[in-house]
Amino acid sequence: MAGIETYRSDALMVGFDGSDDAGVFALSEEIALVESVDFITPIVEDPFVYGQIASANALSDIFAMGGVPKTAMNLLMWDKEHISQEMVREILRGGSERLEEAKVSLVGGHSVNDLEQKYGLSVSGVVHPQKIWRNCSGQIGDALVLSKPLGSGILASALKGNKVKFDKDLEGVVSMVMLNQKASEVARGFEIHACTDVTGFGLIGHLREMCSEDKSAMIEVERVPLMAGVLELIAMGIVPNGSLQNHRYLESSVQCEKEIAGQIALFDAQTSGGLLFALPKRQADGLVDALKRAGYARSAVIGEFVAKREKTIILG
């Protein structure tokens, strides 16, 4: 979109010119519209679970803005050569199951024939104009809390390569299916200064987006939760290309203060990852406790924002 001019209403509060998770448009002094769209290729062999993950992934952007999703539209790119009508119905059923849990109304959608299967959602929600969570509004001294473990990209590669047998009870699968809804609801009881969901750019990429010109992020690597088996898969050389690309693109922004085993996990491209919150340190442990009570068992304080340093991300 560089160099392409678009109309910008005075009511547009958050547009695509930043790096936020969704757009926000003020409808009144009390209500703003939050909009996002996302779709993914299959990452598990079970079509119903794939639909669940794709739906949870698309809804996450609204939760990351502090919003409440209200309506959604299916986006289906159907690979008819390899995906049967019965499988497509299971994909859509999985997506609808997540919408039902989130109390989001499906209002339609669009489908096209494609050479590669893709499914996702366009989602609309609401938020109070004064209660929007931006990803870039954290403060120096804020603690960083992550609600879900990392490693879904690596796990997906292992599943595709038959290095791990698919099981809907795998920690990584359970994590990707789980909505970020309760995490967002719980966090509204705390003084959240900034929030984002950890997806395709990995933890490091999304952290860099959260850092403005006045601050860097200090991460305590030992406290970052990883999905079971991820370090072993990394040792086997199972790392997706997207995660390697993230590392190449972002490594110049990172300072490592010690040798870190499995460092690539911090760059791993996530699908339906957790929410990353910035809030006052005095409230961080309370948020983690509340998240765990809400079902996010691996949530943890993983670091803090510090005054700007030579590098944007410091791994210690």
mmCIF file of C-alpha atoms in Angstrom:
data_model
loop_
_atom_site.group_PDB
_atom_site.id
_atom_site.type_symbol
_atom_site.label_atom_id
_atom_site.label_comp_id
_atom_site.label_asym_id
_atom_site.label_seq_id
_atom_site.Cartn_x
_atom_site.Cartn_y
_atom_site.Cartn_z
ATOM 1 C CA MET A 1 0.000 0.000 0.000
ATOM 2 C CA ALA A 2 3.041 2.303 0.088
ATOM 3 C CA GLY A 3 2.291 5.393 -1.987
ATOM 4 C CA ILE A 4 -1.387 4.520 -2.464
ATOM 5 C CA GLU A 5 -3.692 7.192 -1.113
ATOM 6 C CA THR A 6 -6.905 6.156 0.653
ATOM 7 C CA TYR A 7 -9.764 8.119 2.157
ATOM 8 C CA ARG A 8 -9.413 8.604 5.911
ATOM 9 C CA SER A 9 -12.469 9.593 7.907
ATOM 10 C CA ASP A 10 -12.088 11.749 10.997
ATOM 11 C CA ALA A 11 -13.809 8.901 12.866
ATOM 12 C CA LEU A 12 -11.014 6.435 12.012
ATOM 13 C CA MET A 13 -9.133 5.916 15.273
ATOM 14 C CA VAL A 14 -6.731 3.106 14.285
ATOM 15 C CA GLY A 15 -5.872 2.397 10.650
ATOM 16 C CA PHE A 16 -3.450 0.198 8.737
ATOM 17 C CA ASP A 17 -0.684 2.817 8.828
ATOM 18 C CA GLY A 18 0.416 1.487 12.226
ATOM 19 C CA SER A 19 1.068 -2.092 13.280
ATOM 20 C CA ASP A 20 -1.980 -2.699 15.472
ATOM 21 C CA ASP A 21 -3.935 -5.943 15.373
ATOM 22 C CA ALA A 22 -7.187 -4.445 14.073
ATOM 23 C CA GLY A 23 -8.699 -1.258 12.748
ATOM 24 C CA VAL A 24 -10.937 0.884 14.963
ATOM 25 C CA PHE A 25 -13.662 3.289 13.764
ATOM 26 C CA ALA A 26 -15.616 5.485 16.188
ATOM 27 C CA LEU A 27 -19.392 5.194 15.803
ATOM 28 C CA SER A 28 -20.269 7.342 18.811
ATOM 29 C CA GLU A 29 -18.754 8.595 22.048
ATOM 30 C CA GLU A 30 -19.554 5.214 23.607
ATOM 31 C CA ILE A 31 -18.973 2.679 20.818
ATOM 32 C CA ALA A 32 -16.222 2.043 18.292
ATOM 33 C CA LEU A 33 -16.181 -0.631 15.587
ATOM 34 C CA VAL A 34 -13.191 -3.039 15.624
ATOM 35 C CA GLU A 35 -12.456 -4.932 12.405
ATOM 36 C CA SER A 36 -9.947 -7.576 11.341
ATOM 37 C CA VAL A 37 -9.516 -10.451 8.905
ATOM 38 C CA ASP A 38 -7.298 -13.539 8.880
ATOM 39 C CA PHE A 39 -7.109 -16.938 7.223
ATOM 40 C CA ILE A 40 -4.633 -19.809 7.307
ATOM 41 C CA THR A 41 -3.689 -22.939 5.400
ATOM 42 C CA PRO A 42 -4.267 -26.320 7.112
ATOM 43 C CA ILE A 43 -1.814 -26.963 9.946
ATOM 44 C CA VAL A 44 -3.377 -30.154 11.337
ATOM 45 C CA GLU A 45 -4.844 -33.161 9.545
ATOM 46 C CA ASP A 46 -8.218 -33.049 11.286
ATOM 47 C CA PRO A 47 -10.499 -30.667 9.303
ATOM 48 C CA PHE A 48 -12.734 -29.888 12.297
ATOM 49 C CA VAL A 49 -9.748 -28.939 14.477
ATOM 50 C CA TYR A 50 -8.262 -26.931 11.583
ATOM 51 C CA GLY A 51 -11.516 -24.969 11.408
ATOM 52 C CA GLN A 52 -11.436 -24.393 15.159
ATOM 53 C CA ILE A 53 -7.865 -23.088 15.033
ATOM 54 C CA ALA A 54 -8.502 -20.819 12.046
ATOM 55 C CA SER A 55 -11.560 -19.357 13.752
ATOM 56 C CA ALA A 56 -9.790 -18.813 17.091
ATOM 57 C CA ASN A 57 -6.892 -17.222 15.219
ATOM 58 C CA ALA A 58 -9.140 -14.735 13.407
ATOM 59 C CA LEU A 59 -11.101 -13.789 16.528
ATOM 60 C CA SER A 60 -7.891 -13.127 18.453
ATOM 61 C CA ASP A 61 -7.205 -9.749 16.838
ATOM 62 C CA ILE A 62 -10.412 -8.312 18.288
ATOM 63 C CA PHE A 63 -9.583 -9.638 21.755
ATOM 64 C CA ALA A 64 -6.083 -8.133 21.473
ATOM 65 C CA MET A 65 -7.599 -4.669 21.006
ATOM 66 C CA GLY A 66 -9.694 -5.047 24.154
ATOM 67 C CA GLY A 67 -12.795 -5.501 22.010
ATOM 68 C CA VAL A 68 -15.753 -7.859 21.980
ATOM 69 C CA PRO A 69 -16.358 -9.641 18.649
ATOM 70 C CA LYS A 70 -19.977 -9.551 17.493
ATOM 71 C CA THR A 71 -20.221 -10.784 13.881
ATOM 72 C CA ALA A 72 -18.087 -12.782 11.477
ATOM 73 C CA MET A 73 -18.043 -13.867 7.825
ATOM 74 C CA ASN A 74 -16.441 -17.053 6.534
ATOM 75 C CA LEU A 75 -13.577 -16.841 4.054
ATOM 76 C CA LEU A 76 -13.125 -20.169 2.271
ATOM 77 C CA MET A 77 -10.583 -20.879 -0.456
ATOM 78 C CA TRP A 78 -11.446 -24.447 -1.456
ATOM 79 C CA ASP A 79 -8.853 -26.796 -2.924
ATOM 80 C CA LYS A 80 -11.360 -29.110 -4.617
ATOM 81 C CA GLU A 81 -8.616 -31.404 -5.932
ATOM 82 C CA HIS A 82 -7.648 -32.545 -2.445
ATOM 83 C CA ILE A 83 -10.396 -31.426 -0.050
ATOM 84 C CA SER A 84 -13.798 -33.122 -0.279
ATOM 85 C CA GLN A 85 -17.129 -31.424 0.365
ATOM 86 C CA GLU A 86 -17.451 -33.480 3.559
ATOM 87 C CA MET A 87 -14.083 -32.177 4.767
ATOM 88 C CA VAL A 88 -15.086 -28.597 3.954
ATOM 89 C CA ARG A 89 -18.238 -29.028 6.015
ATOM 90 C CA GLU A 90 -16.089 -30.195 8.926
ATOM 91 C CA ILE A 91 -13.803 -27.162 8.527
ATOM 92 C CA LEU A 92 -16.795 -24.834 8.601
ATOM 93 C CA ARG A 93 -18.328 -26.734 11.503
ATOM 94 C CA GLY A 94 -15.090 -26.305 13.471
ATOM 95 C CA GLY A 95 -15.061 -22.591 12.764
ATOM 96 C CA SER A 96 -18.690 -22.263 13.785
ATOM 97 C CA GLU A 97 -18.052 -24.112 17.043
ATOM 98 C CA ARG A 98 -15.518 -21.469 18.100
ATOM 99 C CA LEU A 99 -17.913 -18.687 17.076
ATOM 100 C CA GLU A 100 -20.641 -20.254 19.189
ATOM 101 C CA GLU A 101 -18.381 -20.343 22.248
ATOM 102 C CA ALA A 102 -17.452 -16.703 21.708
ATOM 103 C CA LYS A 103 -21.133 -15.767 21.157
ATOM 104 C CA VAL A 104 -20.323 -14.346 17.714
ATOM 105 C CA SER A 105 -22.989 -14.383 14.988
ATOM 106 C CA LEU A 106 -22.007 -15.729 11.571
ATOM 107 C CA VAL A 107 -23.634 -13.423 9.002
ATOM 108 C CA GLY A 108 -22.325 -14.845 5.728
ATOM 109 C CA GLY A 109 -19.088 -15.307 3.856
ATOM 110 C CA HIS A 110 -17.432 -15.899 0.517
ATOM 111 C CA SER A 111 -15.814 -18.903 -1.153
ATOM 112 C CA VAL A 112 -13.628 -19.374 -4.236
ATOM 113 C CA ASN A 113 -11.839 -22.278 -5.883
ATOM 114 C CA ASP A 114 -8.115 -22.251 -5.083
ATOM 115 C CA LEU A 115 -5.054 -24.409 -5.639
ATOM 116 C CA GLU A 116 -4.249 -24.232 -1.924
ATOM 117 C CA GLN A 117 -6.754 -24.724 0.879
ATOM 118 C CA LYS A 118 -7.318 -21.713 3.118
ATOM 119 C CA TYR A 119 -9.950 -20.822 5.686
ATOM 120 C CA GLY A 120 -10.524 -17.947 8.051
ATOM 121 C CA LEU A 121 -12.869 -15.153 9.017
ATOM 122 C CA SER A 122 -13.548 -11.473 8.693
ATOM 123 C CA VAL A 123 -14.553 -10.332 12.184
ATOM 124 C CA SER A 124 -16.258 -7.203 13.503
ATOM 125 C CA GLY A 125 -16.544 -6.217 17.144
ATOM 126 C CA VAL A 126 -17.036 -3.285 19.474
ATOM 127 C CA VAL A 127 -14.949 -1.473 22.038
ATOM 128 C CA HIS A 128 -15.333 1.734 24.064
ATOM 129 C CA PRO A 129 -13.309 4.458 22.281
ATOM 130 C CA GLN A 130 -11.496 5.276 25.514
ATOM 131 C CA LYS A 131 -10.661 1.648 26.335
ATOM 132 C CA ILE A 132 -8.821 0.525 23.202
ATOM 133 C CA TRP A 133 -5.649 -1.498 23.737
ATOM 134 C CA ARG A 134 -2.954 -0.388 21.316
ATOM 135 C CA ASN A 135 0.192 -2.469 20.866
ATOM 136 C CA CYS A 136 2.562 0.507 21.045
ATOM 137 C CA SER A 137 1.391 2.289 24.199
ATOM 138 C CA GLY A 138 3.357 0.408 26.860
ATOM 139 C CA GLN A 139 5.397 2.345 29.411
ATOM 140 C CA ILE A 140 8.970 2.040 30.648
ATOM 141 C CA GLY A 141 8.874 -0.187 33.710
ATOM 142 C CA ASP A 142 5.826 -2.162 32.591
ATOM 143 C CA ALA A 143 5.941 -5.920 33.057
ATOM 144 C CA LEU A 144 5.240 -8.193 30.082
ATOM 145 C CA VAL A 145 2.811 -11.082 30.572
ATOM 146 C CA LEU A 146 2.299 -13.834 27.981
ATOM 147 C CA SER A 147 -0.870 -15.938 28.214
ATOM 148 C CA LYS A 148 0.033 -18.976 26.044
ATOM 149 C CA PRO A 149 3.213 -20.979 25.401
ATOM 150 C CA LEU A 150 5.237 -20.624 22.175
ATOM 151 C CA GLY A 151 5.969 -23.282 19.592
ATOM 152 C CA SER A 152 2.885 -23.774 17.388
ATOM 153 C CA GLY A 153 4.821 -23.148 14.160
ATOM 154 C CA ILE A 154 7.428 -25.743 15.059
ATOM 155 C CA LEU A 155 4.724 -28.194 16.161
ATOM 156 C CA ALA A 156 2.796 -27.688 12.910
ATOM 157 C CA SER A 157 5.936 -28.471 10.904
ATOM 158 C CA ALA A 158 6.475 -31.622 12.949
ATOM 159 C CA LEU A 159 2.877 -32.706 12.372
ATOM 160 C CA LYS A 160 3.129 -32.116 8.627
ATOM 161 C CA GLY A 161 6.401 -34.053 8.497
ATOM 162 C CA ASN A 162 4.964 -36.945 10.548
ATOM 163 C CA LYS A 163 7.559 -36.372 13.274
ATOM 164 C CA VAL A 164 4.731 -36.013 15.773
ATOM 165 C CA LYS A 165 1.477 -37.961 15.633
ATOM 166 C CA PHE A 166 -1.628 -35.772 15.593
ATOM 167 C CA ASP A 167 -3.652 -35.851 18.778
ATOM 168 C CA LYS A 168 -6.295 -33.282 19.648
ATOM 169 C CA ASP A 169 -5.037 -33.452 23.247
ATOM 170 C CA LEU A 170 -1.483 -32.331 22.375
ATOM 171 C CA GLU A 171 -0.658 -29.232 24.406
ATOM 172 C CA GLY A 172 0.050 -27.252 21.246
ATOM 173 C CA VAL A 173 -3.228 -28.233 19.600
ATOM 174 C CA VAL A 174 -5.216 -27.449 22.750
ATOM 175 C CA SER A 175 -3.468 -24.076 22.970
ATOM 176 C CA MET A 176 -4.255 -23.135 19.356
ATOM 177 C CA VAL A 177 -7.916 -24.144 19.682
ATOM 178 C CA MET A 178 -8.329 -22.151 22.904
ATOM 179 C CA LEU A 179 -9.893 -18.723 22.446
ATOM 180 C CA ASN A 180 -8.180 -15.627 23.802
ATOM 181 C CA GLN A 181 -11.594 -14.406 24.918
ATOM 182 C CA LYS A 182 -11.276 -15.195 28.623
ATOM 183 C CA ALA A 183 -7.739 -13.780 28.720
ATOM 184 C CA SER A 184 -9.040 -10.514 27.295
ATOM 185 C CA GLU A 185 -11.987 -10.446 29.711
ATOM 186 C CA VAL A 186 -9.767 -11.172 32.718
ATOM 187 C CA ALA A 187 -7.256 -8.494 31.715
ATOM 188 C CA ARG A 188 -9.919 -5.790 31.611
ATOM 189 C CA GLY A 189 -9.825 -5.894 35.399
ATOM 190 C CA PHE A 190 -6.208 -4.672 35.315
ATOM 191 C CA GLU A 191 -4.425 -1.520 34.150
ATOM 192 C CA ILE A 192 -3.428 -2.727 30.681
ATOM 193 C CA HIS A 193 -1.180 -0.214 28.930
ATOM 194 C CA ALA A 194 -0.647 -2.223 25.733
ATOM 195 C CA CYS A 195 -1.550 -5.578 24.221
ATOM 196 C CA THR A 196 -0.987 -7.665 21.095
ATOM 197 C CA ASP A 197 -1.507 -11.261 20.078
ATOM 198 C CA VAL A 198 1.579 -13.295 19.191
ATOM 199 C CA THR A 199 1.115 -14.667 15.681
ATOM 200 C CA GLY A 200 3.106 -14.749 12.441
ATOM 201 C CA PHE A 201 5.983 -12.473 13.437
ATOM 202 C CA GLY A 202 6.741 -14.555 16.530
ATOM 203 C CA LEU A 203 7.328 -13.230 20.034
ATOM 204 C CA ILE A 204 10.337 -11.128 18.983
ATOM 205 C CA GLY A 205 8.576 -9.592 15.993
ATOM 206 C CA HIS A 206 5.503 -8.594 17.943
ATOM 207 C CA LEU A 207 7.631 -7.315 20.822
ATOM 208 C CA ARG A 208 9.515 -5.098 18.426
ATOM 209 C CA GLU A 209 6.210 -3.644 17.252
ATOM 210 C CA MET A 210 5.349 -2.915 20.892
ATOM 211 C CA CYS A 211 8.600 -1.017 21.458
ATOM 212 C CA SER A 212 8.493 2.667 20.526
ATOM 213 C CA GLU A 213 11.407 5.064 20.136
ATOM 214 C CA ASP A 214 11.764 5.522 23.912
ATOM 215 C CA LYS A 215 11.933 1.895 25.089
ATOM 216 C CA SER A 216 13.351 -1.582 24.617
ATOM 217 C CA ALA A 217 12.144 -4.935 25.937
ATOM 218 C CA MET A 218 14.176 -7.043 28.365
ATOM 219 C CA ILE A 219 13.139 -10.723 28.220
ATOM 220 C CA GLU A 220 13.999 -13.370 30.826
ATOM 221 C CA VAL A 221 14.243 -16.305 28.451
ATOM 222 C CA GLU A 222 13.934 -18.992 31.139
ATOM 223 C CA ARG A 223 10.495 -17.629 32.006
ATOM 224 C CA VAL A 224 9.116 -17.802 28.465
ATOM 225 C CA PRO A 225 6.766 -20.835 28.292
ATOM 226 C CA LEU A 226 7.338 -23.284 25.437
ATOM 227 C CA MET A 227 5.017 -26.048 24.316
ATOM 228 C CA ALA A 228 5.996 -29.568 25.365
ATOM 229 C CA GLY A 229 8.579 -31.128 23.061
ATOM 230 C CA VAL A 230 9.496 -27.924 21.196
ATOM 231 C CA LEU A 231 13.157 -27.875 22.253
ATOM 232 C CA GLU A 232 13.545 -31.509 21.169
ATOM 233 C CA LEU A 233 11.991 -30.728 17.772
ATOM 234 C CA ILE A 234 14.346 -27.774 17.318
ATOM 235 C CA ALA A 235 17.298 -30.051 18.111
ATOM 236 C CA MET A 236 16.039 -32.355 15.328
ATOM 237 C CA GLY A 237 16.142 -29.418 12.901
ATOM 238 C CA ILE A 238 12.374 -29.074 12.626
ATOM 239 C CA VAL A 239 11.852 -25.349 12.177
ATOM 240 C CA PRO A 240 9.419 -23.813 9.641
ATOM 241 C CA ASN A 241 10.686 -21.454 6.977
ATOM 242 C CA GLY A 242 8.550 -18.611 8.342
ATOM 243 C CA SER A 243 10.346 -18.806 11.680
ATOM 244 C CA LEU A 244 13.755 -18.815 9.964
ATOM 245 C CA GLN A 245 12.697 -15.781 7.934
ATOM 246 C CA ASN A 246 11.620 -14.014 11.129
ATOM 247 C CA HIS A 247 15.046 -14.709 12.625
ATOM 248 C CA ARG A 248 16.905 -13.370 9.589
ATOM 249 C CA TYR A 249 14.775 -10.248 9.490
ATOM 250 C CA LEU A 250 14.800 -9.508 13.223
ATOM 251 C CA GLU A 251 18.177 -10.695 14.512
ATOM 252 C CA SER A 252 19.781 -7.266 14.035
ATOM 253 C CA SER A 253 17.310 -5.875 16.597
ATOM 254 C CA VAL A 254 18.216 -8.461 19.243
ATOM 255 C CA GLN A 255 21.003 -8.552 21.837
ATOM 256 C CA CYS A 256 21.717 -11.891 23.523
ATOM 257 C CA GLU A 257 23.391 -11.559 26.914
ATOM 258 C CA LYS A 258 24.037 -15.308 27.153
ATOM 259 C CA GLU A 259 23.854 -18.477 25.097
ATOM 260 C CA ILE A 260 20.243 -19.559 24.689
ATOM 261 C CA ALA A 261 19.224 -23.093 23.740
ATOM 262 C CA GLY A 262 16.416 -23.209 21.220
ATOM 263 C CA GLN A 263 16.492 -19.453 20.666
ATOM 264 C CA ILE A 264 14.614 -19.867 17.369
ATOM 265 C CA ALA A 265 11.449 -20.614 19.399
ATOM 266 C CA LEU A 266 11.321 -16.916 20.285
ATOM 267 C CA PHE A 267 11.076 -16.145 16.555
ATOM 268 C CA ASP A 268 8.657 -18.983 15.792
ATOM 269 C CA ALA A 269 5.720 -17.939 13.615
ATOM 270 C CA GLN A 270 2.663 -18.658 15.766
ATOM 271 C CA THR A 271 -0.904 -19.501 14.806
ATOM 272 C CA SER A 272 -3.605 -18.622 17.345
ATOM 273 C CA GLY A 273 -0.921 -17.619 19.835
ATOM 274 C CA GLY A 274 -1.438 -15.976 23.194
ATOM 275 C CA LEU A 275 -1.982 -12.384 24.197
ATOM 276 C CA LEU A 276 1.033 -10.344 25.294
ATOM 277 C CA PHE A 277 0.150 -7.688 27.870
ATOM 278 C CA ALA A 278 2.092 -4.692 29.183
ATOM 279 C CA LEU A 279 0.965 -3.457 32.607
ATOM 280 C CA PRO A 280 2.402 -2.056 35.864
ATOM 281 C CA LYS A 281 4.763 -4.490 37.587
ATOM 282 C CA ARG A 282 2.745 -4.407 40.796
ATOM 283 C CA GLN A 283 -0.208 -5.948 38.934
ATOM 284 C CA ALA A 284 1.662 -8.543 36.843
ATOM 285 C CA ASP A 285 1.558 -11.458 39.272
ATOM 286 C CA GLY A 286 -2.118 -10.838 39.907
ATOM 287 C CA LEU A 287 -2.837 -10.966 36.176
ATOM 288 C CA VAL A 288 -0.930 -14.234 35.821
ATOM 289 C CA ASP A 289 -2.879 -15.756 38.719
ATOM 290 C CA ALA A 290 -6.163 -14.612 37.171
ATOM 291 C CA LEU A 291 -5.187 -15.993 33.760
ATOM 292 C CA LYS A 292 -4.302 -19.357 35.265
ATOM 293 C CA ARG A 293 -7.646 -19.506 37.041
ATOM 294 C CA ALA A 294 -9.284 -18.790 33.680
ATOM 295 C CA GLY A 295 -7.549 -21.793 32.101
ATOM 296 C CA TYR A 296 -4.317 -20.321 30.717
ATOM 297 C CA ALA A 297 -2.119 -22.629 32.752
ATOM 298 C CA ARG A 298 1.202 -21.641 31.138
ATOM 299 C CA SER A 299 0.799 -17.861 31.397
ATOM 300 C CA ALA A 300 3.851 -16.085 32.832
ATOM 301 C CA VAL A 301 5.633 -12.804 33.421
ATOM 302 C CA ILE A 302 8.409 -12.916 30.810
ATOM 303 C CA GLY A 303 10.119 -9.529 31.052
ATOM 304 C CA GLU A 304 9.670 -5.777 31.130
ATOM 305 C CA PHE A 305 10.029 -2.586 29.156
ATOM 306 C CA VAL A 306 13.212 -0.608 29.884
ATOM 307 C CA ALA A 307 14.592 2.706 28.688
ATOM 308 C CA LYS A 308 15.800 2.603 25.084
ATOM 309 C CA ARG A 309 19.055 0.713 24.539
ATOM 310 C CA GLU A 310 21.223 0.097 21.517
ATOM 311 C CA LYS A 311 19.135 -2.960 20.621
ATOM 312 C CA THR A 312 15.338 -3.118 20.761
ATOM 313 C CA ILE A 313 15.110 -6.597 22.344
ATOM 314 C CA ILE A 314 17.511 -7.832 25.034
ATOM 315 C CA LEU A 315 17.482 -11.548 25.806
ATOM 316 C CA GLY A 316 18.827 -12.346 29.256
#
